[in-house]
Amino acid sequence: MIRKIFIAFVTISSFSAVQAQTTQERPGADLIVINAKIFTGNRGQAEASAVAVKKGRIYSVGSDVDILGLKNSTTKVIDARSRRLIPGIIDAHTHVLNDMAYNYNVRWDGVPTLRKALTMLSEQAQRTPEGQWVKVIGGWSPYQFEENRFPTLGELHEAVPDRPMIVQYAYNRAFLNKQAMEALGVGTGRFPTLPDTEFERDSRGNPTGVVHGYTWLFLALESMVPQPTFDEEVSSLIYSIHGLNRFGVTSIIDNGGRWPYPEAQERVGVLARDNRLNVRMPFVDLQLGDGGPVNMVDLEVEAITKTAPISPGQNLHPTLAHGHEYRGAGEVLSGEVHDHENFDRPAVIIEPEKMRRFVEQDVTKLVQRRIPFRIHVSYDENISPFLDALEKVNETTPLDGLKWSLEHAETINPENIDRVKKLGGGIALDAKMALHGDGFIKTHGREKALETPRLRKLVDSGMPLAMTTDAFRAATFNPWVGISWMVSGKSVSGSEILAKDNRLSRTEALKLFTNGAAWFMNTESEMGVIAPGYLADFVVLDRDYFTVSEDQIKSISSVLTIMDGEVVFGAQDYSALSPKLPEILPAWSPLKYFGSYHGEN
């Protein structure tokens, strides 16, 4: 009798265990998307019509019939309705954490006419409370406007008569009204003294309100205007990411800003703890210090070894793969060798000896500690001495697979492309020529512009290569503007700025924003391709990228963005699937009325 009871107990226990295991490990997919035109990026299976997702990864890719066979009673099925589906876009160089005041800004990204842009300013001026500024900070170009010009000071004063106003064009120039100049102390000792800052002046020698300069000037200006609260910074982070999701961006590398590690990461941590970070967001850290000359590499080592110890590749997100990983130092590693990228001015050329000392004394510290690094260097004249010095460092302190990259590298020559590849580095290009190429032509000439950058040579070299936006100030965060330029050779004005033999096919251009960019995240075997085992990041587009006319490419956006197997953005047929966002802060935010990109609201 006791033996029978024991056997019955074991049988019941085993059945219960199997039942529990079945409940936990239920076969079948969590999500299935069918009836899609899937560009997989996988040479072994170039196209398919359906994809299945399980536990945040791609489970299977194939025909509708085959994939629907993986459906169970809890599987969510989405019909793509014959739309194009692509891997999630990876922006390997952007600056989300540099724009904690994102919600304070009127975004002119994509606005087709200057008339409309000025109307937006006028409307926002009436809503902006006393004590706050009316701001347009980057993301636009005068060449995108039908009028093909900058606003005049008279037009700006008329649009914003009674609030301080700053309209900033990339890191090139800013327009200030009278109230802004008074608040900043223009013409007095209160205004920061920075090299290469130039005010336009009237016939009596008084500043007009147009100021030209480089990066440091505009970072200083931003620190002098009203700052958002912590909650407003978190809200800005939410809505800047929402803007990225709208264009199908599922992963970014934040490339540093004026808020260093670990301070900036506190805002991301708020979203990570609540599982509300809707983009994978590895970061590169930039330590500017508290003002004055500093050794930025020493500050970086101090921050990651003593202030808040962290190792390269360590993920601060508790659950999301590659959610908020530390990916190393950069993009600025020394203020003395930063060559900016103001195409309205001649190239900034660094003394070769100064570059050599920087590499030997400071970059060596990063190599010795196996800290990945990125360096902003735009012009070939500065790339050559950098590589000269890095090759010598490599002889005694081998890079030996350490990930490093040149950022921007607009005018790199073929010889230096080969040298970067030999040293195991990558190049993260950017699409600023799409917005600012017309200005580049005025400064450097049309012939130079047609080969800037050398896209064909770079792609054919086979080296690690990504195209990026460098948003939100230097350029727009919309990757499709850059993809359009790579394919058509035209800037936002319609001007030809890439030679025909220097353009890319649609497949090549898209790969620079997908699996090409994955190298920079150290995720080549997990991201940028729609294949079993890869992370479930993909996008359903509002029009077919591979068949629309070239002039429509820059207008492409997402109707469904999936990140980690979850819907993070939905529009049109899929609006009901989009996660509900919290109320925009502050209540007077321009985003509440205009959205983050033209046509959103």
XYZ file of C-alpha atoms in Angstrom:
601
model
C 0.000 0.000 0.000
C 2.784 2.436 0.976
C 4.587 1.573 -2.284
C 1.425 2.330 -4.349
C 0.954 5.647 -2.566
C 4.616 6.547 -3.222
C 4.316 5.681 -6.949
C 1.107 7.709 -7.237
C 2.788 10.655 -5.510
C 5.774 10.509 -7.840
C 3.506 10.237 -10.895
C 1.425 13.238 -9.812
C 4.563 15.232 -9.006
C 6.120 14.380 -12.371
C 2.931 15.316 -14.213
C 2.776 18.610 -12.346
C 6.415 19.331 -13.183
C 5.862 18.542 -16.858
C 2.725 20.683 -16.855
C 4.623 23.570 -15.253
C 7.454 23.182 -17.721
C 4.977 23.139 -20.613
C 3.428 26.332 -19.312
C 6.820 28.005 -19.021
C 8.300 26.664 -22.256
C 5.224 26.633 -24.449
C 6.193 25.718 -28.019
C 5.500 28.177 -30.798
C 6.189 31.840 -31.434
C 5.393 34.889 -29.321
C 4.958 37.083 -32.407
C 4.504 36.389 -36.112
C 4.537 38.933 -38.944
C 3.137 37.629 -42.235
C 2.455 38.905 -45.757
C 5.609 41.029 -45.831
C 8.259 41.737 -48.444
C 11.206 40.939 -46.201
C 14.692 42.117 -47.032
C 16.658 39.905 -44.673
C 20.205 41.144 -45.269
C 21.076 37.435 -45.106
C 22.755 36.192 -48.274
C 21.650 32.644 -47.499
C 17.970 33.682 -47.551
C 17.716 37.054 -49.241
C 13.916 37.355 -49.153
C 10.967 35.879 -47.293
C 7.355 36.754 -46.476
C 7.082 35.951 -42.767
C 9.098 36.069 -39.568
C 8.509 34.496 -36.149
C 9.812 35.840 -32.842
C 10.331 34.095 -29.523
C 11.830 35.585 -26.342
C 13.136 38.661 -28.102
C 14.958 36.797 -30.851
C 14.076 35.733 -34.352
C 12.768 32.185 -34.213
C 12.255 31.426 -37.895
C 12.086 33.164 -41.286
C 10.242 31.794 -44.316
C 6.909 31.588 -46.114
C 3.578 32.519 -44.565
C 2.484 28.875 -44.520
C 5.648 27.636 -42.813
C 5.765 30.415 -40.219
C 2.053 30.220 -39.368
C 2.734 26.622 -38.457
C 4.570 28.013 -35.420
C 1.455 29.767 -34.129
C -0.092 28.768 -30.814
C -3.078 30.099 -28.873
C -1.112 33.020 -27.427
C 0.851 34.060 -30.515
C 0.257 37.623 -31.704
C -0.047 37.702 -35.503
C 0.469 40.916 -37.480
C -0.362 41.240 -41.180
C 2.172 43.487 -42.960
C -0.243 43.857 -45.889
C 2.475 43.391 -48.524
C 4.647 46.162 -47.102
C 8.455 46.123 -47.098
C 10.095 44.800 -43.927
C 13.781 45.467 -43.176
C 16.180 44.934 -40.256
C 16.018 47.613 -37.577
C 18.182 50.617 -38.343
C 21.327 51.051 -36.260
C 22.635 54.606 -35.914
C 26.230 54.034 -34.827
C 26.929 57.695 -34.030
C 24.351 60.037 -32.565
C 23.977 62.242 -29.489
C 20.738 61.607 -27.638
C 22.308 62.319 -24.244
C 23.597 65.674 -25.470
C 20.017 66.844 -25.927
C 18.473 66.590 -22.491
C 16.570 69.767 -23.389
C 15.152 68.177 -26.537
C 11.578 69.027 -25.517
C 12.476 72.730 -25.286
C 13.341 72.946 -28.991
C 11.342 73.742 -32.085
C 12.471 71.070 -34.543
C 12.872 72.288 -38.113
C 13.887 68.815 -39.351
C 12.167 68.203 -42.680
C 10.255 71.514 -42.764
C 9.948 72.284 -46.504
C 9.754 76.097 -46.487
C 11.313 78.898 -44.488
C 7.884 80.506 -44.383
C 6.535 77.511 -42.469
C 9.590 77.446 -40.180
C 9.107 81.103 -39.221
C 5.409 80.510 -38.574
C 6.324 77.721 -36.169
C 8.629 80.120 -34.300
C 5.936 82.766 -34.108
C 3.373 80.334 -32.736
C 5.826 78.959 -30.191
C 6.797 82.455 -29.030
C 3.188 83.004 -27.947
C 3.205 79.790 -25.887
C 6.640 80.061 -24.311
C 6.345 81.332 -20.719
C 8.312 84.298 -19.414
C 11.761 83.259 -18.299
C 12.104 80.619 -21.043
C 13.646 80.854 -24.515
C 12.383 80.095 -28.002
C 14.980 77.723 -29.444
C 15.807 75.929 -32.673
C 18.923 73.856 -32.052
C 20.232 71.954 -35.077
C 18.757 69.268 -37.315
C 17.975 71.633 -40.189
C 19.668 73.225 -43.166
C 18.844 76.378 -45.138
C 19.228 74.270 -48.270
C 16.200 72.148 -47.338
C 13.902 75.155 -47.680
C 12.136 76.022 -50.906
C 13.607 79.525 -50.458
C 17.118 77.981 -50.275
C 18.431 80.507 -47.752
C 18.892 81.375 -44.085
C 16.292 83.459 -42.251
C 17.098 87.139 -41.904
C 17.428 88.773 -38.498
C 14.435 90.944 -39.388
C 12.285 87.860 -40.034
C 13.404 86.269 -36.787
C 12.776 89.426 -34.741
C 9.289 89.676 -36.214
C 8.565 86.034 -35.402
C 9.872 86.286 -31.819
C 9.507 89.870 -30.564
C 9.345 89.448 -26.788
C 11.225 86.318 -25.716
C 14.936 85.481 -25.918
C 15.547 83.448 -29.075
C 18.382 81.356 -30.458
C 18.287 79.626 -33.836
C 21.363 77.423 -34.250
C 22.556 75.995 -37.548
C 24.588 72.823 -36.873
C 27.815 73.829 -35.076
C 28.358 76.622 -37.605
C 26.407 79.713 -36.625
C 23.614 80.993 -34.432
C 21.057 83.773 -34.731
C 20.257 85.711 -31.545
C 17.602 88.360 -31.039
C 18.045 91.451 -28.836
C 16.646 89.766 -25.719
C 19.013 86.802 -26.151
C 22.071 89.030 -26.591
C 21.170 90.932 -23.428
C 20.649 87.703 -21.462
C 23.961 86.262 -22.649
C 25.888 89.480 -22.105
C 27.040 89.837 -25.697
C 29.590 92.637 -25.818
C 30.312 92.371 -22.087
C 32.644 90.345 -19.897
C 29.842 87.891 -19.175
C 30.017 86.409 -22.651
C 32.560 83.554 -22.854
C 35.854 84.296 -24.589
C 36.403 81.402 -26.958
C 38.817 81.124 -29.890
C 37.496 81.506 -33.444
C 34.228 83.131 -32.321
C 33.122 85.856 -34.723
C 30.139 88.213 -34.405
C 28.765 89.902 -37.487
C 28.600 93.654 -36.865
C 26.623 96.562 -38.258
C 28.053 99.795 -39.703
C 28.557 101.186 -36.182
C 30.453 98.112 -35.022
C 27.668 96.670 -32.889
C 26.939 92.906 -32.916
C 23.941 92.147 -35.120
C 23.084 88.852 -33.438
C 24.675 86.482 -35.964
C 27.586 84.596 -34.433
C 29.938 82.133 -36.149
C 32.114 79.600 -34.385
C 32.924 75.996 -33.612
C 31.703 73.298 -31.235
C 32.914 74.851 -27.979
C 31.031 78.108 -28.592
C 27.700 76.349 -29.007
C 28.235 74.072 -26.015
C 28.922 77.184 -23.943
C 25.784 78.916 -25.236
C 23.651 75.903 -24.355
C 24.925 75.962 -20.770
C 23.870 79.623 -20.426
C 20.177 79.239 -21.285
C 17.426 77.915 -18.949
C 17.958 74.248 -18.114
C 15.288 71.527 -17.864
C 14.348 69.802 -14.625
C 15.279 66.151 -14.104
C 11.747 65.048 -15.023
C 11.862 67.192 -18.176
C 15.176 65.592 -19.099
C 13.643 62.137 -18.774
C 10.681 63.275 -20.880
C 13.094 64.639 -23.496
C 14.823 61.271 -23.598
C 11.497 59.467 -24.091
C 10.446 61.716 -26.964
C 13.787 61.828 -28.740
C 13.770 58.014 -28.750
C 10.166 58.069 -29.998
C 11.367 60.235 -32.874
C 14.033 57.662 -33.701
C 11.522 54.782 -33.577
C 9.353 56.665 -36.059
C 12.059 56.234 -38.693
C 12.746 52.594 -37.844
C 15.764 53.144 -35.602
C 16.010 50.343 -33.053
C 19.619 50.757 -31.875
C 21.996 53.655 -31.455
C 25.420 54.351 -30.061
C 25.319 57.546 -28.050
C 28.599 59.205 -28.901
C 29.105 61.469 -25.922
C 28.081 64.954 -24.934
C 28.336 67.621 -22.287
C 26.778 65.328 -19.639
C 29.446 62.712 -18.844
C 29.263 59.233 -17.354
C 27.814 58.457 -14.846
C 25.596 61.568 -14.636
C 23.872 61.174 -18.008
C 23.198 57.498 -17.420
C 20.944 58.304 -14.460
C 18.251 59.515 -16.875
C 18.510 56.362 -18.962
C 18.360 54.327 -15.781
C 14.876 55.669 -15.022
C 13.596 54.150 -18.272
C 15.651 50.976 -17.947
C 14.277 50.168 -14.482
C 10.711 50.411 -15.807
C 11.550 48.545 -19.038
C 10.625 51.655 -21.047
C 13.867 52.132 -22.978
C 12.579 51.650 -26.522
C 15.957 51.548 -28.225
C 19.191 49.670 -27.592
C 21.554 52.383 -26.452
C 25.231 51.542 -25.932
C 27.240 54.645 -25.135
C 30.667 56.119 -25.660
C 31.797 58.509 -22.949
C 33.217 62.003 -23.358
C 34.664 63.798 -20.318
C 34.842 67.559 -20.906
C 35.722 68.507 -17.326
C 34.503 71.615 -15.533
C 36.037 74.153 -17.886
C 39.569 75.041 -18.865
C 42.296 72.762 -20.227
C 41.956 69.143 -19.089
C 43.335 65.764 -20.048
C 40.157 64.087 -21.221
C 41.682 60.603 -21.371
C 42.817 60.839 -17.743
C 39.331 62.015 -16.750
C 37.839 59.036 -18.603
C 40.062 56.530 -16.848
C 39.235 58.175 -13.516
C 35.486 58.014 -14.218
C 35.362 54.325 -15.157
C 37.868 53.018 -12.607
C 37.128 55.138 -9.531
C 34.023 57.340 -9.817
C 31.692 54.560 -11.017
C 33.702 51.479 -12.023
C 32.559 49.900 -15.272
C 34.176 47.661 -17.872
C 33.906 47.872 -21.671
C 30.896 45.827 -22.746
C 29.240 45.998 -19.325
C 25.481 46.463 -19.661
C 23.728 48.824 -17.253
C 20.280 47.692 -18.413
C 18.940 44.882 -16.191
C 17.121 42.936 -18.928
C 17.624 44.328 -22.464
C 20.494 42.795 -24.439
C 22.951 45.550 -25.361
C 20.500 47.937 -23.751
C 22.951 50.404 -22.228
C 26.494 49.115 -22.568
C 29.696 51.043 -22.054
C 31.504 50.948 -25.401
C 34.576 53.031 -24.574
C 35.964 56.552 -24.851
C 35.317 59.310 -27.391
C 34.415 60.790 -29.727
C 36.468 63.755 -28.530
C 39.579 62.565 -26.720
C 41.391 65.897 -26.602
C 40.197 69.437 -27.176
C 43.558 70.356 -28.696
C 43.245 67.929 -31.620
C 39.513 68.356 -32.283
C 39.135 69.495 -35.899
C 35.359 70.200 -35.851
C 33.402 70.004 -39.144
C 32.136 73.466 -39.992
C 31.861 73.253 -43.778
C 31.209 77.003 -43.993
C 34.816 77.591 -42.956
C 38.175 76.233 -44.169
C 39.361 72.927 -42.716
C 40.831 73.041 -39.213
C 44.309 71.543 -39.549
C 46.047 70.249 -36.413
C 49.822 70.536 -36.067
C 51.187 67.048 -36.840
C 53.513 67.128 -33.829
C 50.603 67.960 -31.525
C 48.656 65.013 -32.952
C 51.666 62.715 -32.512
C 52.104 63.691 -28.840
C 48.416 63.165 -28.171
C 48.428 59.645 -29.620
C 51.673 58.587 -27.947
C 50.798 60.037 -24.533
C 47.041 59.555 -24.294
C 45.710 57.055 -26.824
C 48.378 54.655 -25.586
C 46.732 54.725 -22.137
C 43.482 53.495 -23.671
C 45.198 50.763 -25.671
C 47.085 49.546 -22.594
C 43.829 49.347 -20.614
C 41.942 47.732 -23.534
C 39.407 50.564 -23.605
C 37.783 50.884 -27.064
C 38.014 54.398 -28.457
C 36.620 56.639 -31.153
C 38.120 59.860 -32.398
C 36.410 62.687 -34.228
C 38.617 63.558 -37.182
C 37.069 65.086 -40.279
C 39.933 65.994 -42.581
C 42.557 63.816 -44.238
C 45.302 66.281 -43.302
C 44.671 65.284 -39.661
C 44.006 61.606 -40.309
C 47.509 61.079 -41.744
C 49.497 62.184 -38.644
C 47.027 60.347 -36.390
C 47.652 57.101 -38.271
C 51.412 57.746 -38.386
C 51.445 57.886 -34.596
C 48.982 55.009 -34.085
C 51.075 52.721 -36.274
C 54.079 53.414 -34.046
C 52.040 52.776 -30.899
C 50.862 49.507 -32.421
C 54.477 48.342 -32.769
C 55.069 48.428 -29.007
C 51.510 48.273 -27.612
C 49.553 46.183 -30.131
C 45.945 47.077 -30.799
C 45.412 43.340 -31.270
C 41.696 43.416 -32.064
C 40.801 46.366 -29.812
C 37.826 48.146 -31.391
C 38.630 51.679 -32.459
C 37.305 53.959 -35.167
C 37.582 57.236 -36.968
C 34.385 59.263 -36.711
C 33.313 61.320 -39.759
C 36.537 61.105 -41.856
C 34.852 63.063 -44.650
C 37.932 63.689 -46.787
C 39.957 60.526 -46.073
C 42.115 59.444 -49.021
C 42.427 55.886 -50.427
C 45.837 55.255 -48.851
C 44.559 56.123 -45.376
C 41.489 53.921 -45.876
C 43.845 50.981 -46.383
C 45.897 51.973 -43.314
C 42.812 52.074 -41.076
C 41.788 48.632 -42.308
C 45.267 47.206 -41.702
C 45.187 48.484 -38.112
C 41.826 46.748 -37.550
C 39.855 49.984 -37.215
C 36.494 51.051 -38.557
C 35.109 54.269 -39.983
C 31.782 55.717 -38.863
C 30.833 58.116 -41.627
C 27.984 60.589 -41.338
C 25.422 62.018 -43.719
C 26.041 65.720 -43.025
C 26.900 66.277 -46.682
C 23.233 65.568 -47.435
C 22.278 68.673 -45.430
C 25.391 70.831 -45.625
C 27.003 69.761 -48.902
C 25.924 72.971 -50.651
C 27.923 74.909 -48.065
C 30.858 72.538 -48.553
C 30.836 73.351 -52.279
C 31.073 77.088 -51.531
C 34.060 76.529 -49.245
C 35.943 73.639 -50.830
C 34.658 73.466 -54.395
C 32.357 71.189 -56.345
C 35.073 68.779 -57.487
C 36.050 68.055 -53.888
C 32.415 67.624 -52.853
C 31.775 64.958 -55.509
C 34.266 62.642 -53.783
C 33.388 63.540 -50.186
C 33.405 61.018 -48.694
C 34.849 58.339 -50.967
C 31.846 56.054 -50.561
C 32.681 53.649 -53.368
C 36.266 53.148 -52.244
C 35.204 52.748 -48.614
C 32.543 50.132 -49.372
C 34.787 48.215 -51.781
C 37.602 48.125 -49.224
C 35.600 45.679 -47.106
C 36.610 47.451 -43.891
C 34.160 47.899 -40.963
C 31.982 50.783 -42.109
C 28.802 52.505 -40.975
C 26.779 55.491 -42.069
C 25.406 57.574 -39.196
C 23.391 60.733 -38.596
C 25.501 62.569 -35.969
C 22.177 63.992 -34.770
C 20.574 65.932 -33.119
C 22.495 69.182 -33.604
C 25.021 68.689 -36.361
C 22.384 67.087 -38.602
C 18.911 65.584 -38.673
C 18.159 62.314 -36.866
C 16.289 60.982 -39.928
C 18.541 58.269 -41.462
C 16.520 58.224 -44.682
C 17.881 61.655 -45.621
C 21.367 60.145 -45.606
C 20.267 56.992 -47.425
C 18.647 59.158 -50.121
C 21.892 61.104 -50.581
C 24.020 57.937 -50.862
C 21.719 56.516 -53.541
C 20.776 59.623 -55.531
C 23.906 61.703 -55.013
C 21.724 64.721 -54.221
C 21.598 66.996 -51.211
C 18.362 68.216 -49.634
C 18.403 71.154 -52.057
C 18.402 68.784 -55.035
C 21.993 69.690 -55.969
C 24.273 66.948 -57.242
C 26.992 66.530 -54.606
C 28.155 62.935 -55.156
C 29.684 61.788 -58.433
C 27.812 58.986 -60.187
C 30.696 56.560 -59.666
C 30.747 57.472 -55.954
C 27.151 56.486 -55.179
C 25.803 53.278 -53.702
C 23.109 50.808 -54.628
C 20.036 50.746 -52.390
C 21.183 47.497 -50.802
C 24.670 48.861 -50.091
C 23.291 52.060 -48.583
C 20.852 50.230 -46.317
C 23.551 47.856 -45.103
C 25.602 50.788 -43.809
C 22.711 51.516 -41.430
C 22.116 47.847 -40.494
C 24.637 45.008 -40.382
C 27.530 47.327 -41.285
C 26.771 49.393 -38.202
C 26.546 46.285 -35.987
C 30.364 46.016 -35.910
C 30.519 49.250 -33.929
C 28.175 47.765 -31.310
C 30.222 44.539 -31.204
C 27.051 42.682 -32.256
C 27.865 41.442 -35.764
C 26.473 37.977 -35.016
C 23.289 39.277 -33.380
C 22.096 42.391 -35.189
C 21.529 43.953 -38.579
C 20.180 40.800 -40.265
C 16.816 39.028 -40.147
C 17.831 35.447 -39.475
C 17.165 32.818 -36.785
C 18.995 33.594 -33.550
C 19.389 37.295 -34.242
C 17.759 39.863 -32.001
C 14.179 40.615 -33.039
C 14.629 44.190 -34.246
C 12.880 45.009 -37.524
C 10.733 47.604 -39.256
C 7.722 47.680 -41.579
C 7.994 50.698 -43.883
C 5.286 53.014 -45.183
C 6.554 52.512 -48.760
C 8.875 50.078 -50.497
C 12.414 51.410 -50.252
C 13.576 49.184 -53.106
C 10.978 50.320 -55.651
C 9.990 53.925 -54.867
C 11.517 56.702 -56.916
C 14.776 58.167 -55.602
C 13.114 61.440 -54.660
C 10.793 59.574 -52.249
C 13.495 57.799 -50.268
C 14.069 60.715 -47.871
C 10.337 60.681 -47.036
C 10.246 57.026 -45.925
C 9.187 56.322 -42.346
C 8.072 53.359 -40.278
C 4.523 52.190 -39.754
C 5.650 49.463 -37.343
C 8.904 49.334 -35.393
C 9.723 46.160 -33.434
C 12.576 46.163 -30.907
C 13.373 43.088 -28.815
C 10.248 41.438 -30.193
C 7.970 44.207 -28.895
C 6.171 46.987 -30.728
C 7.814 50.317 -29.854
C 6.152 52.400 -32.577
C 3.011 52.039 -34.665
C 1.350 54.307 -37.230
C -1.458 54.081 -39.778
C -2.934 50.548 -39.541
C -0.809 49.846 -36.469
C -1.443 52.974 -34.383
C -3.366 50.967 -31.790
C -0.298 48.774 -31.206
C 1.959 51.721 -30.362
C 2.809 51.964 -26.656
C 1.165 54.872 -24.875
C 3.629 57.633 -24.073
C 3.473 59.820 -20.962
C 2.473 63.462 -21.233
C 5.144 65.698 -22.729
C 7.022 67.882 -20.252
C 6.957 70.830 -20.013
C 3.343 71.544 -20.950
C 4.423 74.321 -23.337
C 6.901 72.077 -25.192
C 7.014 72.711 -28.966
C 6.890 68.935 -29.521
C 3.362 68.910 -28.167
C 2.250 71.065 -31.095
C 4.711 70.366 -33.921
C 6.105 66.905 -33.152
C 9.781 66.154 -33.592
C 9.740 66.033 -37.393
C 7.700 67.763 -40.075
C 4.412 65.984 -40.680
C 4.352 64.091 -37.387
C 1.557 66.181 -35.817
